[in-house]
Amino acid sequence: MNIGIDQISFYIPKYYLDLAILAERNHVDVNKYYKGIGQEKMSIPPHDEDIVTLAANAAYPIIQKNGASDIDTILFATESSIDQSKAAAIYIHHLLNLPQNCRCVELKQACYSATAALQLACAYIALHPQKKVLLIASDISRYDLDSVAEVTQGCGAVAMLISHHPRIMKIDNMTGKYTEDVMDFWRPNYRKTALVDGKFSTQMYLKALEGAWSDYQAQEGRAYDEFAHFCYHLPFSKMGIKAHQYLTRLNKQTMQAEHIDAAMIYNRIIGNSYSAALYLGLASLLDHRNDLEEQAVAMFSYGSGCVGEFFSGIIQTNYQQYLYTTEHQRLLAKRQALDYETYLEFWHYPEPTDGQTITIDQHNHSTFRLASISNHQRHYART
Ligand code: HMG
């Protein structure tokens, strides 16, 4: 069946930290970050952005352009949840004024959950071809200050409309999966920052890639040389390079940079957006290449803990007409650099635990912002 991604739009906050600032603070050569891990900047949310405002601002252009009447499901993928019970999708449903006969749910499995949501959405549309699913992946990546992982933070949201006869990318039925119970990266409920065994996590990523690729091949998936491009989950862009080197070696092929470069452009200047990262890579590829019509693109999703999935899709004819490239470029162009002190101030986000009321200063002038927290409830506003 012809089902897949009909629209794809991303959103990031207006602030970033240049990793040169952390290189100076850590007394290391800046090329360790710019080249060694392949990251130049990381997006930093001000106090009036959270996973809900990131998500609502990512989805808003899609709703403006397409309306909302056929959307009857919102799948919200995240690992930086704001509530242990209520799904962030319900806030989105309200902010975007979606129809009341709509189901809303939040999904979690580290950075992988958006891919589970995509597979579930495609299966749902196969049964209900007149309906559309709004799928949003939204995350804020935070590691301890002064840890080696600090330079691999970032944040962002990607919203996608999943439908029958998609205008961007048809998702293939074949998919390869890999699961193993490991502690490479995790965040117990009482912690604000993730715990990580950094080197082990990169090894597990490659092991899951190998396992998922071999399962994809066993499901009679496409051969390596059928792909025009490869998109990898990007915790940092060097990981994408290492992954592709590994896959080319497994397939006795030669590494070609043009098979991965376009998908890494946004990640280098945004950082790890966890569940959104793979799809930010897809948006980057689509925004930077206009020669992909009817081409097969490979996708590898990885979530620590761990689950990996290798799948693929076909880029649709005239996809260039349905992108949000101008909006994406505008967001990137208007960003402002932070100094170290303001980065620290934003890093310590306000979270009253006693029900007190706090009004949050306005930094975010996009459509939706977090305005206040009171009585243990978050209040969002339209700007
Ligand atoms: P580190 O200790 O800073 O790493 O930690 P390093 O000292 O090995 O240096 C990194 C690279 O820089 C090396 O290259 C050095 O040679 C190079 P490599 O050997 O890897 O090719 N280097 C230089 N290059 C140029 N000029 C120089 C220079 N100096 C050194 N002067 C690490 C790095 C990524 C491990 C750390 O930042 C970390 O723990 N990050 C968080 C964990 C992570 O992102 N893991 C990725 C896989 S797990 C995953 O993707 C899931 C995740 O997204 C979460 C989820 O699923 O929810 C994280």
Coordinates of C-alpha atoms and ligand atoms in Angstrom, one line a residue:
M1 CA 0.0 0.0 0.0
N2 CA 1.1 3.6 -0.6
I3 CA 1.3 5.0 2.9
G4 CA 3.9 7.2 4.5
I5 CA 5.1 10.7 5.3
D6 CA 2.9 13.4 3.7
Q7 CA 4.4 16.4 5.4
I8 CA 7.5 17.0 7.6
S9 CA 8.3 20.2 9.5
F10 CA 10.7 20.9 12.3
Y11 CA 11.1 23.5 15.0
I12 CA 14.0 24.6 17.2
P13 CA 14.3 27.4 19.8
K14 CA 16.1 30.6 18.8
Y15 CA 19.2 30.1 21.0
Y16 CA 22.3 28.0 20.6
L17 CA 25.6 27.5 22.3
D18 CA 28.7 27.3 20.1
L19 CA 30.9 24.4 21.2
A20 CA 33.9 26.7 21.0
I21 CA 32.7 28.1 24.3
L22 CA 32.8 24.6 25.9
A23 CA 36.1 23.8 24.3
E24 CA 37.7 26.9 25.9
R25 CA 36.1 26.0 29.2
N26 CA 37.3 22.4 29.0
H27 CA 40.8 23.4 27.8
V28 CA 40.5 21.2 24.7
D29 CA 41.2 21.9 21.0
V30 CA 37.8 23.0 19.5
N31 CA 38.4 20.5 16.6
K32 CA 37.8 17.7 19.0
Y33 CA 34.1 18.9 18.9
Y34 CA 33.9 20.4 15.4
K35 CA 35.7 17.4 13.8
G36 CA 36.1 14.7 16.4
I37 CA 32.4 14.4 17.2
G38 CA 31.3 16.5 14.2
Q39 CA 29.2 19.1 16.2
E40 CA 29.5 22.9 15.9
K41 CA 26.5 24.2 17.8
M42 CA 23.7 22.9 20.1
S43 CA 20.2 24.3 20.4
I44 CA 19.3 25.4 23.9
P45 CA 15.7 26.0 25.0
P46 CA 14.9 29.2 27.0
H47 CA 12.6 28.9 30.0
D48 CA 9.5 29.4 28.0
E49 CA 10.1 26.4 25.7
D50 CA 9.5 22.8 26.6
I51 CA 8.7 19.7 24.6
V52 CA 5.1 20.9 24.2
T53 CA 6.0 24.3 22.8
L54 CA 8.7 22.7 20.5
A55 CA 6.1 20.2 19.3
A56 CA 3.2 22.7 18.8
N57 CA 5.5 25.1 16.9
A58 CA 6.7 22.2 14.7
A59 CA 3.2 21.1 13.9
Y60 CA 1.6 24.5 13.5
P61 CA 2.7 25.1 9.8
I62 CA 1.4 21.7 8.9
I63 CA -2.0 22.4 10.4
Q64 CA -2.1 25.9 8.8
K65 CA -1.4 24.5 5.4
N66 CA -3.5 21.3 5.5
G67 CA -6.2 21.8 8.1
A68 CA -6.9 19.3 10.8
S69 CA -10.2 17.7 9.9
D70 CA -8.9 14.3 8.9
I71 CA -6.5 13.9 11.8
D72 CA -7.9 11.5 14.3
T73 CA -4.8 10.4 16.1
I74 CA -1.8 12.2 17.7
L75 CA 1.3 10.1 18.5
F76 CA 3.8 12.1 20.6
A77 CA 7.3 10.5 20.9
T78 CA 9.5 11.8 23.6
E79 CA 11.9 10.8 26.4
S80 CA 11.9 14.2 28.1
S81 CA 8.3 14.0 29.3
I82 CA 6.8 16.7 31.4
D83 CA 4.3 14.4 33.2
Q84 CA 4.4 10.8 34.3
S85 CA 0.7 10.4 33.6
K86 CA -0.9 12.8 31.1
A87 CA 0.3 12.6 27.5
A88 CA 1.9 15.7 26.0
A89 CA -0.2 14.9 22.9
I90 CA -3.3 16.3 24.7
Y91 CA -1.7 19.7 25.2
I92 CA -1.0 19.7 21.4
H93 CA -4.5 18.7 20.7
H94 CA -5.7 21.7 22.6
L95 CA -3.2 24.2 21.3
L96 CA -3.8 23.2 17.7
N97 CA -7.5 23.1 18.1
L98 CA -7.9 19.6 16.7
P99 CA -11.2 17.7 16.5
Q100 CA -12.5 16.2 19.7
N101 CA -12.9 12.7 18.1
C102 CA -9.2 12.3 18.2
R103 CA -7.0 9.8 20.2
C104 CA -3.9 11.2 21.9
V105 CA -1.0 9.2 23.3
E106 CA 2.7 9.5 24.3
L107 CA 5.3 6.9 23.4
K108 CA 8.7 6.2 25.0
Q109 CA 11.7 4.1 24.1
A110 CA 14.7 6.5 24.3
C111 CA 15.5 7.9 20.8
Y112 CA 13.6 5.1 19.0
S113 CA 10.0 5.8 19.9
A114 CA 9.2 8.0 16.9
T115 CA 10.0 5.1 14.6
A116 CA 7.6 2.8 16.6
A117 CA 5.0 5.6 16.2
L118 CA 5.7 5.8 12.4
Q119 CA 5.2 2.0 12.0
L120 CA 2.0 2.1 14.2
A121 CA 0.7 5.0 12.2
C122 CA 1.3 3.3 8.8
A123 CA -0.5 0.2 10.1
Y124 CA -3.4 2.3 11.3
I125 CA -3.7 4.2 8.0
A126 CA -3.7 0.8 6.2
L127 CA -7.0 0.0 8.1
H128 CA -8.4 3.6 7.9
P129 CA -7.1 5.1 4.6
Q130 CA -9.2 8.3 4.9
K131 CA -7.6 9.2 8.2
K132 CA -4.4 11.0 9.0
V133 CA -2.0 10.7 12.0
L134 CA -0.1 13.6 13.4
L135 CA 3.2 12.2 14.6
I136 CA 5.4 14.5 16.6
A137 CA 8.9 13.7 18.1
S138 CA 10.1 16.3 20.6
D139 CA 13.0 16.2 23.0
I140 CA 15.4 18.2 25.0
S141 CA 18.7 16.4 25.6
R142 CA 20.4 17.2 28.9
Y143 CA 23.6 15.6 30.4
D144 CA 25.4 16.7 33.5
L145 CA 27.3 20.0 33.2
D146 CA 31.1 19.4 32.8
S147 CA 30.6 15.8 31.8
V148 CA 32.1 14.4 28.5
A149 CA 28.5 14.1 27.2
E150 CA 27.7 17.8 27.7
V151 CA 28.7 18.7 24.2
T152 CA 26.2 16.2 22.8
Q153 CA 23.1 18.0 24.1
G154 CA 20.6 19.7 21.8
C155 CA 16.8 19.9 21.3
G156 CA 14.1 20.1 18.7
A157 CA 10.9 18.7 17.4
V158 CA 9.8 17.2 14.1
A159 CA 6.1 17.0 13.2
M160 CA 4.9 14.6 10.4
L161 CA 1.6 14.0 8.9
I162 CA 1.2 10.3 8.0
S163 CA -1.3 9.4 5.4
H164 CA -2.4 7.4 2.4
H165 CA -0.9 8.6 -0.9
P166 CA 1.9 10.6 0.9
R167 CA 3.5 13.5 -1.0
I168 CA 7.0 13.1 0.6
M169 CA 8.0 9.5 1.3
K170 CA 6.3 6.2 0.9
I171 CA 7.3 3.8 3.7
D172 CA 8.3 0.3 2.6
N173 CA 6.7 -2.7 4.4
M174 CA 10.0 -4.5 5.0
T175 CA 11.7 -3.5 8.3
G176 CA 14.5 -5.0 10.4
K177 CA 14.5 -4.9 14.2
Y178 CA 16.9 -5.5 17.0
T179 CA 16.4 -5.4 20.8
E180 CA 18.8 -6.2 23.6
D181 CA 18.6 -5.3 27.3
V182 CA 21.6 -3.1 28.0
M183 CA 22.5 -0.1 30.2
D184 CA 24.2 2.2 27.7
F185 CA 22.1 5.3 28.4
W186 CA 19.1 5.7 30.8
R187 CA 17.4 8.3 33.0
P188 CA 15.7 7.1 36.2
N189 CA 12.5 9.0 37.1
Y190 CA 14.3 11.0 39.8
R191 CA 16.9 12.5 37.5
K192 CA 16.8 15.5 35.2
T193 CA 19.9 14.4 33.3
A194 CA 20.7 11.2 31.5
L195 CA 23.3 8.7 32.7
V196 CA 25.4 7.3 30.0
D197 CA 28.3 4.8 29.4
G198 CA 29.4 6.8 26.3
K199 CA 31.9 4.5 24.6
F200 CA 29.7 1.5 25.3
S201 CA 26.7 3.3 23.9
T202 CA 28.5 3.9 20.6
Q203 CA 29.4 0.2 20.4
M204 CA 25.7 -0.8 21.1
Y205 CA 24.5 1.5 18.4
L206 CA 26.7 -0.3 15.9
K207 CA 25.7 -3.7 17.2
A208 CA 22.0 -2.8 16.9
L209 CA 22.7 -1.5 13.4
E210 CA 24.2 -4.8 12.4
G211 CA 21.4 -6.8 14.0
A212 CA 18.6 -4.6 12.4
W213 CA 20.3 -4.7 9.0
S214 CA 20.6 -8.4 9.1
D215 CA 17.0 -8.8 10.0
Y216 CA 16.0 -6.3 7.3
Q217 CA 17.9 -8.5 4.8
A218 CA 16.2 -11.6 6.1
Q219 CA 12.8 -9.8 5.5
E220 CA 13.9 -9.5 1.9
G221 CA 14.6 -5.8 2.2
R222 CA 16.4 -3.7 -0.4
A223 CA 20.0 -4.4 -1.2
Y224 CA 22.7 -1.9 0.0
D225 CA 23.3 -0.6 -3.5
E226 CA 19.7 0.2 -4.1
F227 CA 19.8 3.2 -1.7
A228 CA 20.5 6.8 -2.9
H229 CA 21.0 8.0 0.6
F230 CA 21.2 6.7 4.2
C231 CA 19.8 8.6 7.2
Y232 CA 21.0 7.5 10.7
H233 CA 19.9 8.4 14.2
L234 CA 22.3 11.3 15.0
P235 CA 23.3 11.7 18.6
F236 CA 26.2 13.6 17.1
S237 CA 27.1 13.6 13.4
K238 CA 30.4 11.6 13.7
M239 CA 28.2 8.7 14.9
G240 CA 26.4 8.8 11.5
I241 CA 29.8 8.6 9.8
K242 CA 30.9 5.7 12.0
A243 CA 27.6 3.9 11.4
H244 CA 27.9 4.3 7.6
Q245 CA 31.5 3.1 7.6
Y246 CA 30.4 0.1 9.6
L247 CA 27.5 -0.7 7.2
T248 CA 29.7 -0.3 4.1
R249 CA 32.3 -2.6 5.6
L250 CA 29.6 -5.2 6.4
N251 CA 28.5 -5.0 2.8
K252 CA 32.0 -5.0 1.3
Q253 CA 31.3 -1.6 -0.3
T254 CA 33.2 1.7 -0.4
M255 CA 32.2 4.5 1.8
Q256 CA 30.8 7.5 -0.2
A257 CA 30.3 10.8 1.7
E258 CA 27.5 11.9 -0.7
H259 CA 25.4 9.0 0.6
I260 CA 25.2 10.5 4.1
D261 CA 26.3 14.2 4.1
A262 CA 23.0 16.0 3.3
A263 CA 21.2 14.3 6.2
M264 CA 23.8 15.6 8.7
I265 CA 23.8 19.3 7.9
Y266 CA 21.1 20.3 10.4
N267 CA 22.3 18.0 13.2
R268 CA 25.8 19.6 13.2
I269 CA 24.3 22.9 14.2
I270 CA 21.4 21.7 16.3
G271 CA 22.7 18.7 18.3
N272 CA 21.0 15.7 19.6
S273 CA 17.2 16.0 19.6
Y274 CA 16.8 12.4 20.7
S275 CA 13.5 10.9 19.3
A276 CA 13.4 13.7 16.6
A277 CA 17.1 13.3 15.5
L278 CA 16.6 10.7 12.7
Y279 CA 13.7 12.7 11.3
L280 CA 15.6 16.0 11.5
G281 CA 18.1 14.1 9.4
L282 CA 15.5 13.2 6.9
A283 CA 14.3 16.9 6.8
S284 CA 17.9 17.9 6.3
L285 CA 18.3 15.5 3.4
L286 CA 15.0 16.7 1.7
D287 CA 15.8 20.4 2.2
H288 CA 19.3 20.0 0.7
R289 CA 18.8 17.6 -2.2
N290 CA 16.3 18.1 -5.0
D291 CA 17.3 15.0 -7.0
L292 CA 15.7 12.3 -5.0
E293 CA 12.4 11.7 -6.8
E294 CA 11.6 7.9 -6.8
Q295 CA 14.9 7.2 -5.0
A296 CA 15.1 4.7 -2.1
V297 CA 16.3 6.1 1.2
A298 CA 17.5 4.0 4.1
M299 CA 16.6 4.9 7.7
F300 CA 18.3 3.6 10.9
S301 CA 16.6 4.4 14.2
Y302 CA 18.4 3.7 17.5
G303 CA 17.2 4.1 21.0
S304 CA 19.4 3.2 23.9
G305 CA 18.4 0.5 26.2
C306 CA 18.2 -0.7 23.4
V307 CA 16.1 -1.0 20.2
G308 CA 17.3 -0.5 16.7
E309 CA 15.2 -0.6 13.5
F310 CA 16.3 -0.4 9.9
F311 CA 13.7 0.5 7.3
S312 CA 13.3 2.3 4.1
G313 CA 11.1 4.5 1.9
I314 CA 10.7 5.9 -1.6
I315 CA 10.9 9.7 -2.1
Q316 CA 7.8 10.8 -4.0
T317 CA 7.6 12.7 -7.3
N318 CA 7.4 16.5 -6.8
Y319 CA 8.3 16.2 -3.1
Q320 CA 10.2 19.5 -3.4
Q321 CA 6.9 21.4 -3.6
Y322 CA 5.6 20.1 -0.2
L323 CA 8.6 20.9 2.0
Y324 CA 9.0 23.6 4.7
T325 CA 12.5 24.5 3.6
T326 CA 12.0 28.2 3.7
E327 CA 10.5 28.1 7.2
H328 CA 13.4 25.8 8.4
Q329 CA 16.0 28.2 6.9
R330 CA 14.3 31.2 8.5
L331 CA 14.4 29.5 12.0
L332 CA 18.1 28.8 11.6
A333 CA 18.9 32.2 10.2
K334 CA 17.4 34.1 13.2
R335 CA 19.1 32.1 15.9
Q336 CA 21.2 33.9 18.6
A337 CA 24.4 32.7 20.2
L338 CA 24.4 32.4 24.0
D339 CA 27.3 33.2 26.3
Y340 CA 28.2 30.6 28.9
E341 CA 26.4 32.3 31.8
T342 CA 23.1 32.5 29.9
Y343 CA 23.5 28.9 28.8
L344 CA 23.9 28.0 32.5
E345 CA 20.8 30.0 33.5
F346 CA 18.7 28.3 30.8
W347 CA 20.1 24.9 31.7
H348 CA 18.7 25.2 35.2
Y349 CA 15.1 25.2 34.0
P350 CA 12.4 26.4 36.5
E351 CA 10.4 23.5 38.0
P352 CA 8.7 24.4 41.2
T353 CA 7.8 21.2 43.1
D354 CA 5.7 22.9 45.8
G355 CA 2.8 24.2 43.6
Q356 CA 4.0 27.8 43.8
T357 CA 3.1 30.1 40.9
I358 CA 5.9 31.3 38.6
T359 CA 5.5 33.6 35.6
I360 CA 8.0 32.8 32.9
D361 CA 9.9 35.6 31.1
Q362 CA 9.3 35.8 27.4
H363 CA 12.1 34.7 25.1
N364 CA 10.2 32.7 22.6
H365 CA 8.3 34.8 20.1
S366 CA 7.0 31.8 18.1
T367 CA 3.4 30.9 18.1
F368 CA 3.3 28.9 21.3
R369 CA 5.2 29.5 24.6
L370 CA 5.1 28.3 28.1
A371 CA 3.8 31.3 30.1
S372 CA 3.5 30.1 33.7
I373 CA 3.5 27.2 36.1
S374 CA 1.1 27.2 39.0
N375 CA -0.5 24.7 41.3
H376 CA 1.6 22.0 39.6
Q377 CA 0.1 22.9 36.2
R378 CA 1.8 24.2 33.1
H379 CA 0.0 27.0 31.2
Y380 CA 0.7 27.7 27.6
A381 CA 0.0 30.8 25.6
R382 CA -0.2 31.9 22.0
T383 CA 2.1 34.8 21.4
Ligands
HMG1 P1 34.9 11.7 24.6 O1 35.5 11.0 25.8 O2 34.9 13.1 24.5 O3 35.5 11.0 23.3 O4 33.4 11.2 24.5 P2 36.9 10.9 22.7 O5 38.0 11.5 23.6 O6 37.1 9.5 22.2 O7 36.9 11.9 21.4 C1 35.9 11.8 20.5 C2 36.5 11.9 19.1 O8 37.2 13.1 18.9 C3 37.6 10.8 18.8 O9 37.4 10.3 17.5 C4 38.9 11.5 18.9 O10 40.0 10.9 18.2 C5 38.5 12.8 18.3 P3 37.0 8.8 17.2 O11 38.1 7.9 17.7 O12 35.7 8.6 17.9 O13 36.8 8.8 15.7 N1 39.4 14.0 18.7 C6 39.8 14.9 17.8 N2 39.5 15.1 16.5 C7 40.0 16.2 15.9 N3 40.8 17.1 16.5 C8 41.2 16.9 17.8 C9 40.6 15.8 18.5 N4 40.7 15.4 19.8 C10 40.0 14.2 19.9 N5 41.9 17.8 18.4 C11 31.2 10.7 23.6 C12 32.6 11.2 23.3 C13 30.4 10.7 22.3 C14 31.3 9.2 24.0 C15 30.5 11.5 24.7 O14 30.3 12.8 24.2 C16 29.2 10.9 25.2 O15 29.2 10.1 26.1 N6 28.1 11.4 24.6 C17 26.7 10.8 25.0 C18 26.5 9.4 24.5 C19 26.2 9.3 23.0 O16 25.8 10.3 22.3 N7 26.2 8.1 22.5 C20 25.9 7.8 21.1 C21 25.4 6.4 20.9 S1 24.0 6.0 21.9 C22 22.7 6.9 21.1 O17 22.8 7.3 20.0 C23 21.4 7.1 21.9 C24 21.2 8.5 22.5 O18 20.8 9.4 21.4 C25 20.1 8.4 23.6 C26 18.8 7.7 23.3 O19 18.7 6.8 22.6 O20 17.9 8.2 23.9 C27 22.5 9.0 23.1

